[in-house]
Short mmCIF file of C-alpha atoms in Angstrom, two decimals:
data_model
loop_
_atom_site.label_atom_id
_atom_site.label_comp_id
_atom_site.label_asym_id
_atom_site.label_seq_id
_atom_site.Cartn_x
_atom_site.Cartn_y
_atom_site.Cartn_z
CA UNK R 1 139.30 141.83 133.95
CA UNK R 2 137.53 140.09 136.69
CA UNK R 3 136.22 141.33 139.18
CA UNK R 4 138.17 139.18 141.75
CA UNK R 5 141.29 140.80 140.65
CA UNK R 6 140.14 143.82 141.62
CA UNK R 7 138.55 143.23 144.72
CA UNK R 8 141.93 141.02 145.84
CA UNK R 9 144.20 143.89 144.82
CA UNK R 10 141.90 145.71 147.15
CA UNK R 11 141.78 143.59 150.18
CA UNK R 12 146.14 143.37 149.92
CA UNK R 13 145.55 147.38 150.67
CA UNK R 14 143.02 146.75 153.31
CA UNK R 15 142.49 143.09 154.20
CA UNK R 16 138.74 142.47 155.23
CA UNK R 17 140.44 140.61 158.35
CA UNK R 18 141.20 143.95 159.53
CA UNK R 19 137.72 145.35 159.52
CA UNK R 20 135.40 145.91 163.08
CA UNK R 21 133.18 143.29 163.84
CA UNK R 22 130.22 145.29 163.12
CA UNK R 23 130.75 145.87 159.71
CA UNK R 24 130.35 144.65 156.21
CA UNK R 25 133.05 145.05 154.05
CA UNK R 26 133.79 143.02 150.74
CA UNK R 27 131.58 141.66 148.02
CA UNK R 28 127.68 142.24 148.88
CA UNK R 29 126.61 141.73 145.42
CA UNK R 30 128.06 139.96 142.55
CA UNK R 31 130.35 137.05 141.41
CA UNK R 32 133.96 137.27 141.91
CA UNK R 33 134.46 135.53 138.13
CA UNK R 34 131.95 138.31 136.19
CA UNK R 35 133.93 140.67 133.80
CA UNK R 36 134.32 143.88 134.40
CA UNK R 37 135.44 146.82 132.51
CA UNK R 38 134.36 150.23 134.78
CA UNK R 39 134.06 151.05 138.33
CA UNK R 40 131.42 154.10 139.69
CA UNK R 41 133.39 155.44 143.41
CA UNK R 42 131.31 156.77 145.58
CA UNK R 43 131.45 156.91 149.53
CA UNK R 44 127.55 155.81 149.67
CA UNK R 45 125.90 153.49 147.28
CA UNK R 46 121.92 154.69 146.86
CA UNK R 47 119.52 154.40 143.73
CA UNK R 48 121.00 157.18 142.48
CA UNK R 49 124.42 156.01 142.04
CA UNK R 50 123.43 152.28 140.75
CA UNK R 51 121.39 155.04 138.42
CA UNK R 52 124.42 156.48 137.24
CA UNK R 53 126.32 152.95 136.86
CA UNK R 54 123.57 151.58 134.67
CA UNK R 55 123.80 155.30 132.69
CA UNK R 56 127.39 154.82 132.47
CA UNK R 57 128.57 151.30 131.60
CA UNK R 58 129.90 150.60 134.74
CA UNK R 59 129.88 147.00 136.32
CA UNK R 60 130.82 147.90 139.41
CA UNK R 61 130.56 149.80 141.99
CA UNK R 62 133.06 150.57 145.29
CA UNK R 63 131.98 152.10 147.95
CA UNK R 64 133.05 153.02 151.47
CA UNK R 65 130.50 152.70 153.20
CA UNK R 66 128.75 149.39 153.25
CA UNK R 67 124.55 149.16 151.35
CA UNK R 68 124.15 146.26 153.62
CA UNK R 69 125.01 145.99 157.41
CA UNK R 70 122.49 143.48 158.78
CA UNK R 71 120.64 140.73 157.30
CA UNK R 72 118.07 141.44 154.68
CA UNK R 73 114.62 139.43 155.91
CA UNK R 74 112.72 140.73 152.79
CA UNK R 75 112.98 142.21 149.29
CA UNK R 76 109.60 143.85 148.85
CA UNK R 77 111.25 147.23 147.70
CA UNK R 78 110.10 149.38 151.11
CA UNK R 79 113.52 150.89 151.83
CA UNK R 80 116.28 152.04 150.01
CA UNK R 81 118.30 149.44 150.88
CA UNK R 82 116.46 146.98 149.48
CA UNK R 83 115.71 148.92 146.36
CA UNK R 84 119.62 149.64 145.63
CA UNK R 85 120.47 145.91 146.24
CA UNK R 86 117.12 144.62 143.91
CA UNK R 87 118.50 147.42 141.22
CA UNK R 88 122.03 145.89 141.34
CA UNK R 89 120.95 142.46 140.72
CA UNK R 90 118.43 143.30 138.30
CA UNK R 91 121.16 144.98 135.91
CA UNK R 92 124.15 142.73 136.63
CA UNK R 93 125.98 145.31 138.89
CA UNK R 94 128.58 144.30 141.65
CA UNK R 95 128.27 146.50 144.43
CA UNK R 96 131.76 146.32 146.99
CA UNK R 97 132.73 148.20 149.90
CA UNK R 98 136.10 148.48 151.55
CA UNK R 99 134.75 150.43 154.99
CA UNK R 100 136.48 150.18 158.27
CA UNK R 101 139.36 148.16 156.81
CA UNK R 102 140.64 150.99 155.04
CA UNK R 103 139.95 153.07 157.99
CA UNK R 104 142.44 150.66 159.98
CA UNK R 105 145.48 151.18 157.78
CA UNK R 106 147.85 153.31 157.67
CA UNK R 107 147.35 154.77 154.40
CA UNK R 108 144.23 154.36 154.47
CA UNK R 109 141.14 157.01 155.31
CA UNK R 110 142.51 158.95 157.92
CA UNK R 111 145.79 159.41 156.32
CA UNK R 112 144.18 161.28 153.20
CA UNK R 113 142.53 163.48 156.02
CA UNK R 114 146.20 164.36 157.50
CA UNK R 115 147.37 165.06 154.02
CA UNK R 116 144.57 167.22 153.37
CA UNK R 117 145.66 169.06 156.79
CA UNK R 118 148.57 169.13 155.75
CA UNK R 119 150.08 167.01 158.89
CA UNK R 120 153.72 165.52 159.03
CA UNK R 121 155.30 162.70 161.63
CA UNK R 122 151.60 161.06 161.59
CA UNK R 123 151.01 157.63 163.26
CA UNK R 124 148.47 155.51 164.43
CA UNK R 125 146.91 156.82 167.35
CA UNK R 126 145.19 153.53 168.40
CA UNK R 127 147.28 150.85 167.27
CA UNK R 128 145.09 147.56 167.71
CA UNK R 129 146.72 144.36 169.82
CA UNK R 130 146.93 140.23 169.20
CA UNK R 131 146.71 140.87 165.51
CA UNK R 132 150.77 139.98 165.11
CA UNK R 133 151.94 136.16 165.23
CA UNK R 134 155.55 134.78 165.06
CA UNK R 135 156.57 131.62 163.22
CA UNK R 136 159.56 129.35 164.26
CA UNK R 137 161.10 126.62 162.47
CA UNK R 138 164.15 124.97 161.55
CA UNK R 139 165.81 123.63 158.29
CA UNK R 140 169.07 122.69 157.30
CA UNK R 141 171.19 125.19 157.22
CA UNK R 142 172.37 125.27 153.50
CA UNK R 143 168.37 125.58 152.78
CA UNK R 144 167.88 128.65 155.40
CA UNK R 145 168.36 131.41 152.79
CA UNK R 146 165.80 129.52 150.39
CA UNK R 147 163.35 129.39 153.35
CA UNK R 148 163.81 132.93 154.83
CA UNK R 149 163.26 134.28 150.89
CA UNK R 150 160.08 132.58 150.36
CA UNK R 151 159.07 133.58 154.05
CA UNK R 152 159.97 137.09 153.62
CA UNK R 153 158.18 137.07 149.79
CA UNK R 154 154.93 136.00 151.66
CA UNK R 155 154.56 139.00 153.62
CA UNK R 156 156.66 138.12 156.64
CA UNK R 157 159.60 139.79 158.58
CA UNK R 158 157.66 143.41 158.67
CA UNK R 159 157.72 145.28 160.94
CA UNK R 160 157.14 149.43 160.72
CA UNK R 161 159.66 150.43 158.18
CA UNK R 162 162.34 147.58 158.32
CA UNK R 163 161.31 144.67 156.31
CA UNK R 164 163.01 140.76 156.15
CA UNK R 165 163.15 140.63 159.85
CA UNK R 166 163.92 137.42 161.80
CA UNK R 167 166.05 135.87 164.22
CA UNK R 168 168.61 132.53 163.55
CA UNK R 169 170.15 130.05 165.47
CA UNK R 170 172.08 127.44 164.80
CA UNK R 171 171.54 124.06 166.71
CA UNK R 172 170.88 119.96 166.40
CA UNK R 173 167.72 118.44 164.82
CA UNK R 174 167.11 115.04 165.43
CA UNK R 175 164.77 112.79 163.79
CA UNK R 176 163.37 109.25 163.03
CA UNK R 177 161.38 108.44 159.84
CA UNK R 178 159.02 104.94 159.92
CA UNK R 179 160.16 102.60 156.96
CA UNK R 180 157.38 104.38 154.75
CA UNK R 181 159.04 107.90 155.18
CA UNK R 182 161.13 109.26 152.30
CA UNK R 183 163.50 111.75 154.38
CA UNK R 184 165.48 114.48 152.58
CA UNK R 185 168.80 113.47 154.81
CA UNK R 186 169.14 110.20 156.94
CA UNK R 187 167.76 106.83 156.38
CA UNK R 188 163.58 105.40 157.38
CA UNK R 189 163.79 103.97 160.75
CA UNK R 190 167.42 104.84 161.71
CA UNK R 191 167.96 108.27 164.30
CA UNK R 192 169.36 111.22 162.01
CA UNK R 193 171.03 113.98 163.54
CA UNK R 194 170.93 117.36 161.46
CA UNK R 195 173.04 120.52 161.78
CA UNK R 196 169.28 122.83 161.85
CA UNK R 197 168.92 126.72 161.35
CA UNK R 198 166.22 128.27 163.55
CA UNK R 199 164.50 130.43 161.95
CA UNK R 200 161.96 133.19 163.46
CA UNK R 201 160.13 135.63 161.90
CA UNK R 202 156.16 137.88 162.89
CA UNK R 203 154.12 138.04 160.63
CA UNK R 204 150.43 139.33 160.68
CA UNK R 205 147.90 137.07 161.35
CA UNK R 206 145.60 138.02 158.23
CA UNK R 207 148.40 136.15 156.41
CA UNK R 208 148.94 133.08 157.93
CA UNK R 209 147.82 130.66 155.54
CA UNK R 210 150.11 132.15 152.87
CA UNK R 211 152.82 132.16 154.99
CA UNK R 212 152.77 128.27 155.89
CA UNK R 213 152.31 127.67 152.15
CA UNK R 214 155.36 129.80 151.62
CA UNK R 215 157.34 127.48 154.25
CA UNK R 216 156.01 124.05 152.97
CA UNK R 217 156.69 124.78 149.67
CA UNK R 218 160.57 125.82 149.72
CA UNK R 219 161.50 123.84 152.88
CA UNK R 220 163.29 120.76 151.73
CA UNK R 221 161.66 118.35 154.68
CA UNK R 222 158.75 116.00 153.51
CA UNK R 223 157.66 117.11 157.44
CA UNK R 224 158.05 120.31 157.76
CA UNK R 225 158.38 121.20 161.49
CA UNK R 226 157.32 125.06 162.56
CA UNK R 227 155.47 126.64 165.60
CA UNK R 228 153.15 129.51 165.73
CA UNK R 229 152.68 131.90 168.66
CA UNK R 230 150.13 134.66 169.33
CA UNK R 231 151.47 138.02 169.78
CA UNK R 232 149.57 140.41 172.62
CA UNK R 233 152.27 143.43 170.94
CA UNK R 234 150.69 146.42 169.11
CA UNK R 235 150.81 146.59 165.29
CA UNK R 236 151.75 150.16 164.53
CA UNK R 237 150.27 150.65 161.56
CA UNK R 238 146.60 148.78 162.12
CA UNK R 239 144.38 150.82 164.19
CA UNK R 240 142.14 153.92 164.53
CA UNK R 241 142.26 157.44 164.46
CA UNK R 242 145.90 159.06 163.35
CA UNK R 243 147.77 161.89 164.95
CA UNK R 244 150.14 164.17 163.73
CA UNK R 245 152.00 167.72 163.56
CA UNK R 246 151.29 171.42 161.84
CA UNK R 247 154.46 172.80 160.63
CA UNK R 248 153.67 175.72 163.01
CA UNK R 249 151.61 176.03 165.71
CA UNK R 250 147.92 178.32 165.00
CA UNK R 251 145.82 179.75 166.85
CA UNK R 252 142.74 177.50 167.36
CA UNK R 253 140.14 180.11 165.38
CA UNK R 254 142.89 180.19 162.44
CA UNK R 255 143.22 176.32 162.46
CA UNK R 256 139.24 175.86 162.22
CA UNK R 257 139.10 177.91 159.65
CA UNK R 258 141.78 176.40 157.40
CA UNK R 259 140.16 172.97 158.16
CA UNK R 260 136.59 174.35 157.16
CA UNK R 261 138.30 175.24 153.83
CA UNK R 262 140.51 172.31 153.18
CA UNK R 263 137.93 169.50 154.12
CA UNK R 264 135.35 171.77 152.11
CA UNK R 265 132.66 171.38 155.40
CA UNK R 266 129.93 173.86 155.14
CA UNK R 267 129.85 174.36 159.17
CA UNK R 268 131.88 173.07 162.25
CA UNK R 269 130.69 172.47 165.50
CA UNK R 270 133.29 172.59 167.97
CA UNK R 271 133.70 172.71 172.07
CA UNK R 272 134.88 176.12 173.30
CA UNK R 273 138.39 177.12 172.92
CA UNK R 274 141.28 176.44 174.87
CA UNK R 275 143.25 179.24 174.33
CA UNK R 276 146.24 177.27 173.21
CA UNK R 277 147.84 177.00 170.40
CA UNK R 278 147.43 173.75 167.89
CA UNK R 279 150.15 172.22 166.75
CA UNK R 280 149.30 168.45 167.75
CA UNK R 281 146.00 166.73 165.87
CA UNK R 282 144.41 163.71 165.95
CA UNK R 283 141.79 162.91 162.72
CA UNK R 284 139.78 160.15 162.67
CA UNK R 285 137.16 159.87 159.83
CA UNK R 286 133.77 159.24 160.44
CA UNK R 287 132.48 158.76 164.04
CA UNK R 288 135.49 158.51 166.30
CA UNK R 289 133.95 159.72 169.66
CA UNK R 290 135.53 156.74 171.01
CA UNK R 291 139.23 157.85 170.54
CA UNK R 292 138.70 160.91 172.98
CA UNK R 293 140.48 159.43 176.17
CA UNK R 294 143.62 158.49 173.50
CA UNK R 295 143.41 161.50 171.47
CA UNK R 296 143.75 163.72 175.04
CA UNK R 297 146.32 160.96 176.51
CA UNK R 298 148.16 161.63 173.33
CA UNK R 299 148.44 165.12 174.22
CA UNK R 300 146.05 166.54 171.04
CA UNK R 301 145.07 169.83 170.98
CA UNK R 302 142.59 169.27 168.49
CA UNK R 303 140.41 166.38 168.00
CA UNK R 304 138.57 166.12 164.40
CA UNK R 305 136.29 163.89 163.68
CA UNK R 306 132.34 163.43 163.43
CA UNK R 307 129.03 162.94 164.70
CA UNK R 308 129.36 164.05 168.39
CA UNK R 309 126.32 163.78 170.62
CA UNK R 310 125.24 166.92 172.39
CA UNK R 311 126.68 165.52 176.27
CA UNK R 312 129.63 164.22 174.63
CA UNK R 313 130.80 167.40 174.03
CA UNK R 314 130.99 168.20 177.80
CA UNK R 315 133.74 164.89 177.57
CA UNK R 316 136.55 167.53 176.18
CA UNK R 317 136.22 169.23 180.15
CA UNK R 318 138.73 172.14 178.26
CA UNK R 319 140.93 169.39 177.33
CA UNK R 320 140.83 169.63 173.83
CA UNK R 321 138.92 171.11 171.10
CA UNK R 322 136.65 168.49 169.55
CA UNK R 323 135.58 169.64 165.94
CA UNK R 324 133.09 167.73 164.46
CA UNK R 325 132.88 168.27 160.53
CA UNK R 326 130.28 166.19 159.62
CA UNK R 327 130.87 162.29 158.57
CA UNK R 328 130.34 163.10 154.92
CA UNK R 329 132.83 165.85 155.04
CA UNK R 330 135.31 163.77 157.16
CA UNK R 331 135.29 160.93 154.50
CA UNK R 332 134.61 162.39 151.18
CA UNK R 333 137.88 162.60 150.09
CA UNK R 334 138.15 158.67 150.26
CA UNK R 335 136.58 158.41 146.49
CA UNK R 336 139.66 160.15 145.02
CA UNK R 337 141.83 157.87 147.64
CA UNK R 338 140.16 154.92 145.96
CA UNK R 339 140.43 156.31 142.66
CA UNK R 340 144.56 156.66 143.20
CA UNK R 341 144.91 153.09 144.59
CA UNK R 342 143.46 151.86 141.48
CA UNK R 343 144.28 153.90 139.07
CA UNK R 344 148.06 152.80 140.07
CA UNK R 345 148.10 149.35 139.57
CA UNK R 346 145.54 149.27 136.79
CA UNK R 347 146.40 152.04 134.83
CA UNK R 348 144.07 151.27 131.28
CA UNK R 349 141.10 150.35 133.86
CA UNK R 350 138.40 152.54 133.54
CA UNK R 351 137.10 154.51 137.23
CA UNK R 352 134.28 156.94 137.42
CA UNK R 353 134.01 159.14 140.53
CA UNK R 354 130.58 159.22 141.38
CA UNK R 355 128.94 162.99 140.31
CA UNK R 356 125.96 162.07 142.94
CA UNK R 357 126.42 164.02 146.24
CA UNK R 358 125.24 161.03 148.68
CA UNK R 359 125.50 163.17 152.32
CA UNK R 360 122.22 162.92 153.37
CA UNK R 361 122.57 165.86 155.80
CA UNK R 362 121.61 169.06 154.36
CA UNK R 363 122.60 172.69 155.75
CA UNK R 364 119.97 175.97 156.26
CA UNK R 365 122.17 179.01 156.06
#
């Protein structure tokens, strides 16, 4: 297929919209119209893995994390970056990542770690603000249904788990075409007055443009009329960091020890214990230090995530127990999260996991 119907099947999961301003996320290298017939996975992409793509068929390759955050100023081979991107080119290889976007969503990166826990009644734990708009408009009303429909198709009227949400009023439209208008009702240059639905409905913003297409095209007007308001509200289910239950409460050495199991991590390094007992956790893949004022404001008794500084530690002041696993150990499990995503809706596609460790962090026991 091509490789834009994978990457857009992608970004409908995790819409590059939704990913931090400091990162990279989508296409780095490749055309969106090149055929492709295998993916490699991997959570890094180095020389090895674009080794193992060449070795293997494979066309592409998806990766979490991103080969390229800044601007490349030269090509002359001297770091690994620039090697892995030269290799790709060289050998017709698309290299895509889908990084903090999927961490934003909720079933995205930090909801395979709470599975892996085995968490239930998980959430968001950061949801992010002005990233929900509304949409008002008004059509006749024996075109409302048509207009909500195509509205609702597009992605609006969502909101948590209730879907084809909006509001409607009745009321009067009035209206005036010029003698070069072609109305749907009244007559060019003569006042029409039109028994109107008003129709509102949020949508997210990432989806705007498809939305208004949506309303143009089944609204009956040659004018259509609509507004379009920014939301400040929360979106529940974009955001960072997720937080959720144990079945039963453990003791804190007992819970560390099923997590060094189940998130296969060859060491933890944790704050001292609290002596309570864990039943509420927050995850958040990769480094979350930032999330430590929500995760304690959530009341967590366990904070896991990655790549704590030495004084940040002392930031838990017997709070919470901040485990940090290791970033490779915290995402890892995203390859086979990728892997199921596709695998789903393109069931004869062929997808390689990557057999290259990438963690660049090595362990002396």
């Amino acid at each position: 297929m091509k490789l834009a119907q994978l990457t857009a099947y992608l970004e409908s999961m995790a819409p590059l919209a939704l990913q931090e301003d400091y990162d990279n996320s989508g296409l780095i290298v490749g055309q969106p119209e090149m055929e492709v017939h295998q993916a490699l996975i991997s959570l890094d992409c180095t020389e090895a893995v674009v080794d193992e793509a060449i070795a293997t068929g494979c066309q592409v390759i998806i990766s979490h994390h991103p080969i390229v955050f800044k601007g490349l100023k030269r090509f002359n081979g001297k770091t690994y970056v620039e090697r892995v991107v030269e290799k790709a080119i060289r050998n017709n290889i698309a290299l895509y990542a889908i990084h903090t976007n999927l961490d934003n969503v909720m079933t995205g990166v930090n909801a395979r770690i709470c599975e892996t826990l085995g968490l239930t009644n998980t959430r968001i734990l950061a949801p992010k603000h002005n990233l929900l708009k509304k949409l008002v408009t008004y059509v006749p009303i024996a075109q409302a249904e048509q207009v909500r429909k195509a509205l609702f198709h597009a992605g609006a009227g969502h909101i948590g788990e209730y879907s084809e949400v909006s509001f409607n009023a009745e009321g009067t439209g009035t209206f005036k075409g010029s003698e070069n208008s072609d109305p749907y009702v009244g007559e060019p240059g003569v006042r029409h007055h039109e028994e109107e639905m008003r129709i509102e409905t949020v949508y997210s913003a990432n989806l705007e443009s498809k939305i208004i297409m949506a309303l143009v095209l089944a609204h009956p007007y040659e004018e259509v009329a609509y507004d379009l308001y920014n939301l400040t509200n929360q979106h529940q289910e974009i955001g960072s960091g997720m937080i959720g239950e144990l079945d039963a409460p453990m003791d804190e050495a007992e819970f560390l020890a099923d997590v060094k199991t189940s998130m296969d991590a060859q060491v933890i390094r944790h704050t001292a214990f609290t002596g309570k007992q864990v039943k509420k956790v927050v995850v958040c893949g990769g480094s979350g230090g930032f999330l430590l004022k929500q995760a304690i404001g959530a009341g967590a008794d366990v904070f896991i995530t990655a790549d704590y500084k030495y004084h940040e530690f002392f930031d838990a002041e017997g709070k919470i127990l901040i485990a940090d696993i290791g970033h490779f150990e915290s995402e890892q499990f995203t390859q086979q999260l990728l892997f199921e995503i596709i695998q789903k809706k393109f069931s004869n596609f062929a997808i390689r996991l990557t057999k290259v460790n990438t963690n660049p962090v090595k362990y002396f026991i």
